[in-house]
Tab-separated table of C-alpha atoms in Angstrom:
chain	number	residue	atom	x	y	z
A	1	UNK	CA	-26.330	21.609	-14.338
A	2	UNK	CA	-25.396	23.808	-11.752
A	3	UNK	CA	-26.612	22.267	-8.386
A	4	UNK	CA	-26.040	23.852	-4.599
A	5	UNK	CA	-26.383	21.143	-2.143
A	6	UNK	CA	-26.323	22.080	1.313
A	7	UNK	CA	-25.433	19.921	4.790
A	8	UNK	CA	-28.584	18.643	6.748
A	9	UNK	CA	-30.697	20.157	9.508
A	10	UNK	CA	-29.150	21.175	12.911
A	11	UNK	CA	-30.469	21.452	16.384
A	12	UNK	CA	-28.001	23.734	18.709
A	13	UNK	CA	-28.596	25.295	22.033
A	14	UNK	CA	-28.523	28.807	22.583
A	15	UNK	CA	-24.956	30.718	22.990
A	16	UNK	CA	-23.602	27.662	20.271
A	17	UNK	CA	-22.573	28.020	17.090
A	18	UNK	CA	-23.456	26.366	13.774
A	19	UNK	CA	-21.962	25.578	10.367
A	20	UNK	CA	-23.741	24.934	7.397
A	21	UNK	CA	-22.037	24.047	4.214
A	22	UNK	CA	-23.030	24.370	0.351
A	23	UNK	CA	-21.583	22.315	-2.117
A	24	UNK	CA	-21.493	23.741	-6.043
A	25	UNK	CA	-21.479	21.266	-8.497
A	26	UNK	CA	-21.852	22.101	-12.623
A	27	UNK	CA	-20.148	25.804	-13.448
A	28	UNK	CA	-16.820	27.055	-12.589
A	29	UNK	CA	-16.646	27.747	-8.655
A	30	UNK	CA	-14.235	30.810	-8.900
A	31	UNK	CA	-16.401	32.449	-11.539
A	32	UNK	CA	-19.290	33.109	-9.213
A	33	UNK	CA	-20.058	34.360	-5.927
A	34	UNK	CA	-22.476	32.535	-2.801
A	35	UNK	CA	-24.768	34.570	-0.696
A	36	UNK	CA	-26.650	33.371	2.126
A	37	UNK	CA	-30.283	33.892	2.882
A	38	UNK	CA	-32.182	33.253	5.915
A	39	UNK	CA	-35.921	32.713	6.434
A	40	UNK	CA	-37.269	32.984	9.973
A	41	UNK	CA	-40.762	30.783	10.232
A	42	UNK	CA	-43.464	32.467	8.543
A	43	UNK	CA	-41.108	35.178	7.312
A	44	UNK	CA	-39.739	36.829	4.780
A	45	UNK	CA	-36.183	36.498	3.116
A	46	UNK	CA	-33.224	38.516	4.555
A	47	UNK	CA	-29.711	38.358	2.775
A	48	UNK	CA	-27.047	37.738	5.557
A	49	UNK	CA	-23.852	38.092	3.077
A	50	UNK	CA	-21.381	36.816	0.485
A	51	UNK	CA	-18.421	35.178	-0.180
A	52	UNK	CA	-16.050	36.019	-3.510
A	53	UNK	CA	-14.542	32.650	-3.628
A	54	UNK	CA	-11.446	33.823	-5.588
A	55	UNK	CA	-10.824	36.419	-3.750
A	56	UNK	CA	-11.573	34.852	-0.360
A	57	UNK	CA	-13.291	38.261	0.640
A	58	UNK	CA	-16.826	38.163	2.261
A	59	UNK	CA	-19.349	41.071	2.623
A	60	UNK	CA	-21.773	41.006	5.714
A	61	UNK	CA	-25.084	42.782	6.302
A	62	UNK	CA	-24.810	45.264	8.826
A	63	UNK	CA	-27.470	43.042	11.299
A	64	UNK	CA	-24.863	39.784	11.220
A	65	UNK	CA	-21.597	42.035	11.307
A	66	UNK	CA	-19.373	39.896	13.869
A	67	UNK	CA	-21.508	36.944	14.421
A	68	UNK	CA	-21.416	35.515	10.952
A	69	UNK	CA	-18.406	34.287	9.156
A	70	UNK	CA	-18.895	33.209	5.598
A	71	UNK	CA	-15.894	31.162	4.046
A	72	UNK	CA	-15.130	29.166	0.668
A	73	UNK	CA	-12.959	26.087	-0.185
A	74	UNK	CA	-12.255	26.044	-3.545
A	75	UNK	CA	-10.412	22.823	-3.698
A	76	UNK	CA	-14.227	21.162	-2.788
A	77	UNK	CA	-16.315	23.706	-4.389
A	78	UNK	CA	-17.762	24.292	-1.074
A	79	UNK	CA	-19.089	27.490	0.808
A	80	UNK	CA	-19.536	27.709	4.605
A	81	UNK	CA	-21.519	29.935	6.563
A	82	UNK	CA	-20.796	29.952	10.572
A	83	UNK	CA	-23.324	31.610	12.433
A	84	UNK	CA	-22.232	32.141	16.532
A	85	UNK	CA	-23.569	33.199	19.652
A	86	UNK	CA	-26.941	31.342	18.501
A	87	UNK	CA	-30.242	32.754	20.280
A	88	UNK	CA	-33.860	31.400	19.243
A	89	UNK	CA	-34.090	34.107	16.918
A	90	UNK	CA	-31.945	32.301	14.937
A	91	UNK	CA	-34.396	29.235	14.193
A	92	UNK	CA	-34.563	29.609	10.252
A	93	UNK	CA	-33.643	27.902	7.137
A	94	UNK	CA	-30.523	28.921	6.009
A	95	UNK	CA	-30.085	29.368	1.957
A	96	UNK	CA	-27.124	29.501	-0.161
A	97	UNK	CA	-27.583	30.816	-3.833
A	98	UNK	CA	-25.198	31.645	-6.468
A	99	UNK	CA	-24.482	34.731	-8.405
A	100	UNK	CA	-22.673	34.617	-11.869
A	101	UNK	CA	-23.397	38.377	-12.838
A	102	UNK	CA	-24.118	40.491	-10.575
A	103	UNK	CA	-26.864	41.904	-12.836
A	104	UNK	CA	-28.783	38.849	-12.998
A	105	UNK	CA	-29.028	37.857	-9.233
A	106	UNK	CA	-29.205	34.477	-7.583
A	107	UNK	CA	-29.859	32.181	-10.453
A	108	UNK	CA	-29.368	29.262	-8.305
A	109	UNK	CA	-30.256	27.900	-4.716
A	110	UNK	CA	-29.946	25.151	-2.753
A	111	UNK	CA	-32.507	23.219	-0.888
A	112	UNK	CA	-32.052	24.944	2.841
A	113	UNK	CA	-30.919	24.070	5.686
A	114	UNK	CA	-33.242	24.163	8.979
A	115	UNK	CA	-31.376	25.429	11.946
A	116	UNK	CA	-33.171	24.883	14.984
A	117	UNK	CA	-32.473	26.868	18.588
A	118	UNK	CA	-33.752	25.353	21.480
A	119	UNK	CA	-32.728	24.645	25.137
B	1	UNK	CA	-29.360	50.042	3.814
B	2	UNK	CA	-31.369	50.362	1.051
B	3	UNK	CA	-35.066	49.480	2.319
B	4	UNK	CA	-37.458	48.075	-0.370
B	5	UNK	CA	-41.088	48.614	-0.133
B	6	UNK	CA	-43.688	46.512	-1.527
B	7	UNK	CA	-47.314	46.689	-1.976
B	8	UNK	CA	-49.999	44.820	-1.794
B	9	UNK	CA	-48.515	42.357	0.855
B	10	UNK	CA	-51.085	39.644	0.029
B	11	UNK	CA	-53.264	39.265	-2.877
B	12	UNK	CA	-56.235	37.065	-4.235
B	13	UNK	CA	-56.575	36.496	-7.956
B	14	UNK	CA	-58.889	34.673	-9.900
B	15	UNK	CA	-57.517	32.244	-12.472
B	16	UNK	CA	-56.825	34.207	-15.416
B	17	UNK	CA	-56.812	37.230	-14.213
B	18	UNK	CA	-54.338	39.905	-14.014
B	19	UNK	CA	-52.137	40.635	-11.019
B	20	UNK	CA	-49.682	43.423	-10.319
B	21	UNK	CA	-47.346	43.747	-7.303
B	22	UNK	CA	-45.633	47.457	-6.617
B	23	UNK	CA	-41.894	47.714	-5.104
B	24	UNK	CA	-40.355	50.761	-4.502
B	25	UNK	CA	-36.692	51.183	-3.266
B	26	UNK	CA	-35.560	54.207	-0.872
B	27	UNK	CA	-32.508	54.704	-3.324
B	28	UNK	CA	-32.134	54.865	-7.237
B	29	UNK	CA	-31.552	51.431	-8.600
B	30	UNK	CA	-29.679	52.863	-11.619
B	31	UNK	CA	-25.970	52.044	-11.716
B	32	UNK	CA	-23.223	53.957	-13.236
B	33	UNK	CA	-23.251	50.848	-15.851
B	34	UNK	CA	-26.351	52.005	-17.169
B	35	UNK	CA	-27.702	48.693	-15.988
B	36	UNK	CA	-30.592	48.709	-12.764
B	37	UNK	CA	-30.083	46.045	-10.258
B	38	UNK	CA	-33.568	44.933	-9.395
B	39	UNK	CA	-34.971	41.452	-9.360
B	40	UNK	CA	-38.034	39.598	-8.781
B	41	UNK	CA	-38.180	35.847	-6.899
B	42	UNK	CA	-40.860	33.644	-6.302
B	43	UNK	CA	-41.159	31.443	-3.632
B	44	UNK	CA	-43.883	28.471	-3.897
B	45	UNK	CA	-44.890	26.563	-0.825
B	46	UNK	CA	-41.995	24.420	0.611
B	47	UNK	CA	-39.392	25.088	-2.255
B	48	UNK	CA	-36.223	27.566	-2.349
B	49	UNK	CA	-36.992	30.838	-3.963
B	50	UNK	CA	-36.287	31.331	-7.810
B	51	UNK	CA	-35.632	34.036	-9.922
B	52	UNK	CA	-38.082	35.149	-12.158
B	53	UNK	CA	-36.741	38.522	-13.241
B	54	UNK	CA	-33.637	40.320	-13.451
B	55	UNK	CA	-32.544	43.932	-14.553
B	56	UNK	CA	-36.080	45.070	-14.006
B	57	UNK	CA	-37.806	43.268	-17.110
B	58	UNK	CA	-35.365	40.232	-18.263
B	59	UNK	CA	-37.117	36.976	-17.659
B	60	UNK	CA	-34.949	34.172	-16.092
B	61	UNK	CA	-34.342	31.187	-18.516
B	62	UNK	CA	-37.591	29.367	-18.441
B	63	UNK	CA	-39.724	31.897	-16.780
B	64	UNK	CA	-43.074	31.935	-18.855
B	65	UNK	CA	-43.996	35.577	-20.922
B	66	UNK	CA	-47.170	35.957	-18.521
B	67	UNK	CA	-44.750	37.322	-16.183
B	68	UNK	CA	-43.124	40.900	-17.057
B	69	UNK	CA	-41.197	43.179	-15.045
B	70	UNK	CA	-41.277	47.228	-15.313
B	71	UNK	CA	-40.374	50.330	-13.778
B	72	UNK	CA	-37.134	52.711	-13.597
B	73	UNK	CA	-35.085	54.604	-10.594
B	74	UNK	CA	-37.140	53.840	-7.679
B	75	UNK	CA	-40.312	52.592	-8.582
B	76	UNK	CA	-40.816	48.946	-10.004
B	77	UNK	CA	-43.865	46.701	-10.708
B	78	UNK	CA	-43.986	43.005	-11.646
B	79	UNK	CA	-47.170	41.634	-13.592
B	80	UNK	CA	-48.617	38.307	-13.963
B	81	UNK	CA	-50.995	39.010	-17.070
B	82	UNK	CA	-52.996	36.197	-16.200
B	83	UNK	CA	-52.855	34.223	-13.099
B	84	UNK	CA	-52.606	30.479	-13.008
B	85	UNK	CA	-52.959	28.101	-10.023
B	86	UNK	CA	-48.702	27.061	-10.078
B	87	UNK	CA	-48.000	30.828	-9.613
B	88	UNK	CA	-49.150	30.865	-6.100
B	89	UNK	CA	-46.411	31.670	-3.602
B	90	UNK	CA	-44.658	34.582	-1.973
B	91	UNK	CA	-43.308	37.353	-4.781
B	92	UNK	CA	-40.116	38.994	-3.420
B	93	UNK	CA	-38.283	42.151	-5.041
B	94	UNK	CA	-34.473	42.664	-4.193
B	95	UNK	CA	-32.207	45.193	-4.753
B	96	UNK	CA	-28.441	44.328	-6.245
B	97	UNK	CA	-26.727	47.724	-6.634
B	98	UNK	CA	-25.703	48.445	-3.199
B	99	UNK	CA	-22.747	46.305	-1.741
B	100	UNK	CA	-25.275	44.812	0.968
B	101	UNK	CA	-28.037	43.299	-0.433
B	102	UNK	CA	-31.776	43.730	0.445
B	103	UNK	CA	-35.220	42.496	0.089
B	104	UNK	CA	-38.941	43.886	-0.105
B	105	UNK	CA	-40.976	41.879	2.821
B	106	UNK	CA	-42.870	39.656	0.359
B	107	UNK	CA	-46.265	39.445	-1.512
B	108	UNK	CA	-48.228	36.638	-1.117
B	109	UNK	CA	-50.511	35.833	-3.800
B	110	UNK	CA	-53.364	32.847	-3.563
B	111	UNK	CA	-55.987	32.010	-6.075
B	112	UNK	CA	-59.555	32.701	-5.395
């Protein structure tokens, strides 16, 4: 049974960074990609980027280029999303989601991690 | 980036009645491999999104057959044949043909 378990809620100051983890179990970590999707309060879903663990290659949405870094540790089946230069507009729930076959899309999602940016 | 536009943005439906959501993409989602990379997700209140439909019309495992998807190219539709109380939430279409994936704005479905 596939599970994506994310790290807990964070409260950060403007200008700082946050790193959220997503630990996968079930399935073979290197056989799929992990994306990060965020949802600001009362807003829709926004794709941020993905990591291809077997290659160590990441792609990022233009909006987040230069501020987001997505990585993966194959030894622990864990993906990470680090967002820097935080501002209040980055307050959101951050989800990780798995893609095993691109045509199927996100078949499993993490439970979400609330990141609050406040002075 | 490919822009995904959903209509309507909200829908109030009587239980047992049908519902339909439209999704239009700014570019064709038909890939050279013959597949169309269009998905539908449902986010129930307080939950993570869940996959309903992939490749336009294929229901994901466990999704009731009252949900159906159709369309081609740039125009797509999600239909619920008979809405039930458990179907409330926000429905999103998403494209996966471009390297950088994008969602529609979401359509909120509520029960009358």
